Coordinates of C-alpha atoms and ligand atoms in Angstrom, one line a residue:
Chain A
X1 CA 26.3 14.3 -9.7
X2 CA 23.5 15.3 -12.1
X3 CA 20.9 12.8 -12.8
X4 CA 21.5 13.2 -16.5
X5 CA 25.2 12.3 -15.8
X6 CA 24.2 9.2 -13.9
X7 CA 22.0 8.2 -16.9
X8 CA 25.0 8.7 -19.3
X9 CA 27.6 6.9 -17.1
X10 CA 25.3 3.8 -16.8
X11 CA 23.7 4.0 -20.2
X12 CA 20.5 3.9 -18.1
X13 CA 16.9 4.2 -19.1
X14 CA 14.7 6.8 -17.5
X15 CA 11.6 4.9 -16.5
X16 CA 9.9 7.7 -14.6
X17 CA 11.4 11.2 -15.2
X18 CA 11.1 14.3 -13.0
X19 CA 10.5 17.9 -13.8
X20 CA 14.2 18.8 -13.4
X21 CA 16.6 16.1 -14.5
X22 CA 19.5 18.4 -14.2
X23 CA 19.6 18.7 -10.4
X24 CA 22.4 17.1 -8.5
X25 CA 22.4 14.1 -6.1
X26 CA 25.4 13.8 -3.8
X27 CA 24.9 10.5 -2.1
X28 CA 24.2 7.0 -3.0
X29 CA 23.1 3.9 -1.0
X30 CA 22.9 0.4 -2.3
X31 CA 20.7 -2.3 -0.6
X32 CA 18.1 -4.9 -1.2
X33 CA 17.0 -4.7 2.4
X34 CA 14.2 -2.2 2.9
X35 CA 14.5 -1.9 6.7
X36 CA 18.2 -1.1 6.2
X37 CA 17.2 1.8 3.8
X38 CA 14.6 2.9 6.4
X39 CA 17.3 3.6 9.0
X40 CA 19.0 6.3 6.9
X41 CA 18.9 9.9 8.1
X42 CA 20.3 11.2 4.9
X43 CA 17.6 12.2 2.4
X44 CA 17.4 12.9 -1.3
X45 CA 19.9 10.3 -2.2
X46 CA 19.9 7.7 -5.0
X47 CA 18.9 4.2 -3.9
X48 CA 20.6 1.6 -6.0
X49 CA 18.8 -1.8 -5.7
X50 CA 17.9 -5.1 -7.3
X51 CA 14.7 -5.3 -5.3
X52 CA 12.0 -4.3 -7.7
X53 CA 8.5 -4.3 -6.3
X54 CA 5.9 -1.9 -4.8
X55 CA 7.7 -1.9 -1.5
X56 CA 10.8 -0.4 -3.0
X57 CA 8.8 2.7 -4.0
X58 CA 6.9 2.8 -0.7
X59 CA 10.3 2.7 1.2
X60 CA 11.6 5.6 -0.9
X61 CA 8.4 7.5 -0.2
X62 CA 8.7 7.1 3.6
X63 CA 12.4 7.8 3.6
X64 CA 12.2 10.8 1.3
X65 CA 14.4 9.3 -1.3
X66 CA 14.1 11.1 -4.6
X67 CA 15.7 8.7 -7.1
X68 CA 15.7 4.9 -7.4
X69 CA 18.0 3.0 -9.7
X70 CA 17.2 -0.6 -10.6
X71 CA 20.1 -2.7 -11.7
X72 CA 20.1 -5.8 -14.0
X73 CA 17.3 -4.7 -16.3
X74 CA 14.5 -5.2 -13.7
X75 CA 10.9 -4.9 -15.1
X76 CA 9.1 -2.0 -13.4
X77 CA 5.3 -2.6 -13.1
X78 CA 2.5 -0.2 -13.9
X79 CA 1.6 -0.1 -10.2
X80 CA 5.2 1.0 -9.3
X81 CA 5.2 3.7 -12.0
X82 CA 1.9 5.1 -10.7
X83 CA 3.2 5.1 -7.1
X84 CA 6.4 6.8 -8.2
X85 CA 4.5 9.5 -10.2
X86 CA 2.3 10.1 -7.2
X87 CA 5.3 10.7 -5.0
X88 CA 7.6 12.6 -7.4
X89 CA 10.1 9.8 -7.4
X90 CA 12.4 9.4 -10.4
X91 CA 13.1 5.8 -11.5
X92 CA 16.1 4.8 -13.5
X93 CA 17.0 1.4 -14.8
X94 CA 20.3 0.0 -16.1
X95 CA 21.5 -3.3 -17.4
X96 CA 24.7 -3.5 -15.3
X97 CA 25.2 -5.6 -12.2
X98 CA 25.0 -4.0 -8.8
X99 CA 28.8 -4.4 -8.5
X100 CA 29.6 -2.6 -11.8
X101 CA 26.9 0.0 -11.2
X102 CA 28.1 1.2 -7.8
X103 CA 31.7 0.9 -9.0
X104 CA 31.1 3.3 -11.9
X105 CA 29.1 5.8 -9.8
X106 CA 31.8 5.8 -7.0
X107 CA 34.6 6.2 -9.5
X108 CA 32.7 9.2 -10.9
X109 CA 32.4 10.9 -7.6
X110 CA 29.0 9.9 -6.1
X111 CA 29.6 9.8 -2.3
X112 CA 28.6 7.0 0.1
X113 CA 26.3 7.7 3.0
X114 CA 28.7 6.0 5.5
Chain B
X1 CA -8.6 16.0 17.3
X2 CA -8.7 13.6 14.4
X3 CA -9.3 9.9 14.3
X4 CA -8.7 7.6 11.4
X5 CA -8.6 3.8 10.9
X6 CA -7.0 1.6 8.3
X7 CA -7.3 -2.2 7.7
X8 CA -4.3 -4.2 6.7
X9 CA -4.6 -7.6 5.1
X10 CA -2.4 -10.6 5.8
X11 CA 0.1 -11.2 3.0
X12 CA -1.1 -8.2 1.0
X13 CA 2.3 -6.8 0.2
X14 CA 1.0 -4.9 -2.9
X15 CA -0.8 -2.6 -0.5
X16 CA 1.7 -2.4 2.4
X17 CA 2.4 1.2 3.0
X18 CA -1.0 2.6 2.1
X19 CA -1.8 3.6 5.7
X20 CA 1.6 5.2 6.2
X21 CA 1.2 7.0 2.9
X22 CA -2.2 8.4 3.9
X23 CA -0.7 9.5 7.3
X24 CA 2.2 11.3 5.5
X25 CA -0.2 13.2 3.2
X26 CA -2.4 14.3 6.1
X27 CA 0.6 15.5 8.2
X28 CA 2.1 17.4 5.2
X29 CA -1.2 19.2 4.7
X30 CA -1.0 20.2 8.4
X31 CA 2.5 21.6 7.8
X32 CA 4.1 19.4 10.4
X33 CA 7.9 19.4 10.4
X34 CA 9.4 17.1 7.8
X35 CA 11.7 15.3 10.2
X36 CA 8.8 14.5 12.5
X37 CA 6.7 13.2 9.5
X38 CA 9.6 10.9 8.5
X39 CA 9.9 9.5 12.0
X40 CA 6.3 8.6 12.4
X41 CA 5.8 7.3 8.8
X42 CA 8.9 5.1 8.9
X43 CA 7.7 3.6 12.2
X44 CA 4.2 3.0 11.1
X45 CA 5.4 1.6 7.8
X46 CA 7.6 -0.9 9.6
X47 CA 4.7 -1.9 11.9
X48 CA 2.4 -2.2 8.9
X49 CA 4.7 -4.5 7.1
X50 CA 5.1 -6.6 10.3
X51 CA 1.4 -7.0 10.6
X52 CA 1.2 -8.1 7.0
X53 CA 4.3 -10.3 7.2
X54 CA 4.2 -11.9 10.6
X55 CA 0.6 -11.6 11.8
X56 CA -2.7 -12.1 10.0
X57 CA -3.2 -8.5 9.1
X58 CA -4.9 -6.1 11.5
X59 CA -6.2 -2.6 12.2
X60 CA -4.4 0.7 12.5
X61 CA -5.9 3.4 14.7
X62 CA -4.6 7.0 14.3
X63 CA -5.2 9.8 16.7
X64 CA -3.9 13.2 15.9
X65 CA -4.0 16.5 17.7
X66 CA -1.9 19.7 17.7
X67 CA 0.8 18.3 19.9
X68 CA 1.2 14.7 18.9
X69 CA 0.3 11.7 16.7
X70 CA -0.6 8.4 18.4
X71 CA -0.8 5.3 16.3
X72 CA -2.0 1.9 17.5
X73 CA -1.4 -1.2 15.3
X74 CA -3.4 -4.1 16.5
X75 CA -3.3 -7.6 15.1
X76 CA -4.8 -11.0 15.9
X77 CA -1.6 -12.8 14.9
X78 CA 0.6 -15.4 16.6
X79 CA 2.0 -12.9 19.1
X80 CA 5.7 -12.5 20.0
X81 CA 7.0 -15.1 22.4
X82 CA 10.2 -13.3 23.4
X83 CA 9.9 -9.6 23.0
X84 CA 13.4 -8.8 24.2
X85 CA 14.9 -11.0 21.5
X86 CA 12.5 -9.6 18.8
X87 CA 13.7 -6.1 19.7
X88 CA 17.4 -7.1 19.0
X89 CA 18.9 -6.0 15.7
X90 CA 19.1 -8.9 13.4
X91 CA 16.5 -11.2 15.0
X92 CA 14.0 -12.3 12.4
X93 CA 11.7 -15.3 11.8
X94 CA 10.6 -13.9 8.4
X95 CA 9.6 -16.5 5.8
X96 CA 11.2 -16.8 2.4
X97 CA 8.3 -14.9 0.8
X98 CA 8.8 -12.0 3.2
X99 CA 12.5 -11.9 2.4
X100 CA 11.8 -11.9 -1.3
X101 CA 9.7 -8.7 -0.7
X102 CA 12.8 -7.0 0.7
X103 CA 12.1 -7.5 4.4
X104 CA 13.4 -9.9 7.1
X105 CA 16.6 -8.1 8.2
X106 CA 15.4 -8.0 11.8
X107 CA 15.7 -4.3 11.9
X108 CA 12.0 -3.2 11.9
X109 CA 11.3 -3.1 15.6
X110 CA 14.7 -1.5 16.6
X111 CA 14.0 1.0 13.8
X112 CA 10.5 1.8 15.3
X113 CA 12.1 2.3 18.7
X114 CA 14.6 4.7 17.3
X115 CA 12.0 6.9 15.6
X116 CA 9.3 7.4 18.1
X117 CA 9.1 9.3 21.4
X118 CA 7.0 6.6 23.2
X119 CA 6.6 2.9 22.4
X120 CA 4.4 0.4 24.1
X121 CA 4.2 -3.3 22.9
X122 CA 1.6 -5.6 24.3
X123 CA 1.7 -9.1 23.0
X124 CA 0.3 -12.5 23.8
X125 CA 1.2 -15.8 22.1
X126 CA -1.8 -17.1 20.2
X127 CA -3.8 -13.9 20.8
X128 CA -2.0 -11.0 19.0
X129 CA 0.1 -7.9 19.3
X130 CA -0.6 -4.3 20.0
X131 CA 2.0 -1.7 19.2
X132 CA 1.3 1.9 20.4
X133 CA 3.6 4.7 19.3
X134 CA 3.6 8.4 19.9
X135 CA 5.6 11.2 18.2
X136 CA 5.4 14.6 19.8
X137 CA 5.5 17.5 17.4
X138 CA 7.0 20.1 19.7
X139 CA 9.9 18.4 21.4
Ligands
ATP201 N1 3.1 -8.2 14.6 C1 3.9 -9.2 14.9 N2 3.3 -10.4 15.1 C2 4.1 -11.5 15.4 N3 5.5 -11.5 15.4 C3 6.0 -10.3 15.1 C4 5.3 -9.1 14.8 N4 6.2 -8.1 14.6 C5 7.4 -8.6 14.7 N5 7.3 -10.0 15.0 C6 8.5 -10.9 15.3 O1 9.6 -10.1 15.6 C7 10.7 -10.3 14.7 C8 11.5 -9.1 14.5 O2 10.7 -8.1 13.9 P1 11.4 -6.9 13.1 O3 10.4 -6.1 12.5 O4 12.4 -6.3 14.0 O5 12.2 -7.7 11.9 P2 11.6 -8.4 10.6 O6 10.3 -8.0 10.4 O7 11.9 -9.9 10.8 O8 12.6 -7.9 9.5 P3 12.6 -6.3 9.0 O9 11.7 -5.5 9.8 O10 14.0 -5.9 9.1 O11 12.2 -6.4 7.6 C9 10.0 -10.9 13.5 O12 10.8 -11.6 12.6 C10 8.9 -11.7 14.1 O13 9.4 -12.9 14.5
MG202 MG1 9.8 -5.9 10.4

């Protein structure tokens, strides 16, 4: 699924964009527990989370996760944006609940990690 | 042979991950295999967060040569009374504040163990904890 498609499906906002917003992401993982995210072997997936702080970006950095999607209109701080830019991490934000967000993405063909 | 040190401060979640991030940059510059980099930085990051969350901060010592990276995380925190239990998946004494930060699943120590080639934990209640981990580049 192209990042631009994800943005369309969720009526999402691009908080931090990347050079190529047309590349495809195959897998998604939803969690608010960072140590859970840090167990994943799968890389370059989209992390869907309601946890919105520096640690979310750091976790993505360590786990080689290229896209983070915040649900429920979370406010992304300047610090977080800076960290994301430094590490080439794309940040998206949408207004839907976690349940609706993952439902829509699954329905449209985004695959789970497990 | 390269030696670096980092200081981590108790409760300083805003800066948790700085040491792991620096280590990642260094290893990338040295063209170390990406999978090896991920293993060590995930392990160091977990230990870094533990020092910030459960101890009173500490110091991280990094020794790097062509064959391996060795990282020692030393804190003067409360120590771990039952290390076998702490190593179990799901065991956590994390505070509400730590949970709010996205941690406290009780998966950090098992995660460290899964990622490194050698792990040695020395801990004493009331004194502190030392976690030494090694990842070999050529195995
Ligand atoms: N440096 C430390 N000093 C004192 N206690 C520690 C230290 N590291 C871990 N512990 C103890 O061991 C428990 C388990 O640690 P572990 O990292 O596995 O889980 P956690 O930090 O609670 O949650 P998670 O890592 O999943 O976010 C902690 O809850 C804490 O009680
Ligand atoms: Mg932990």
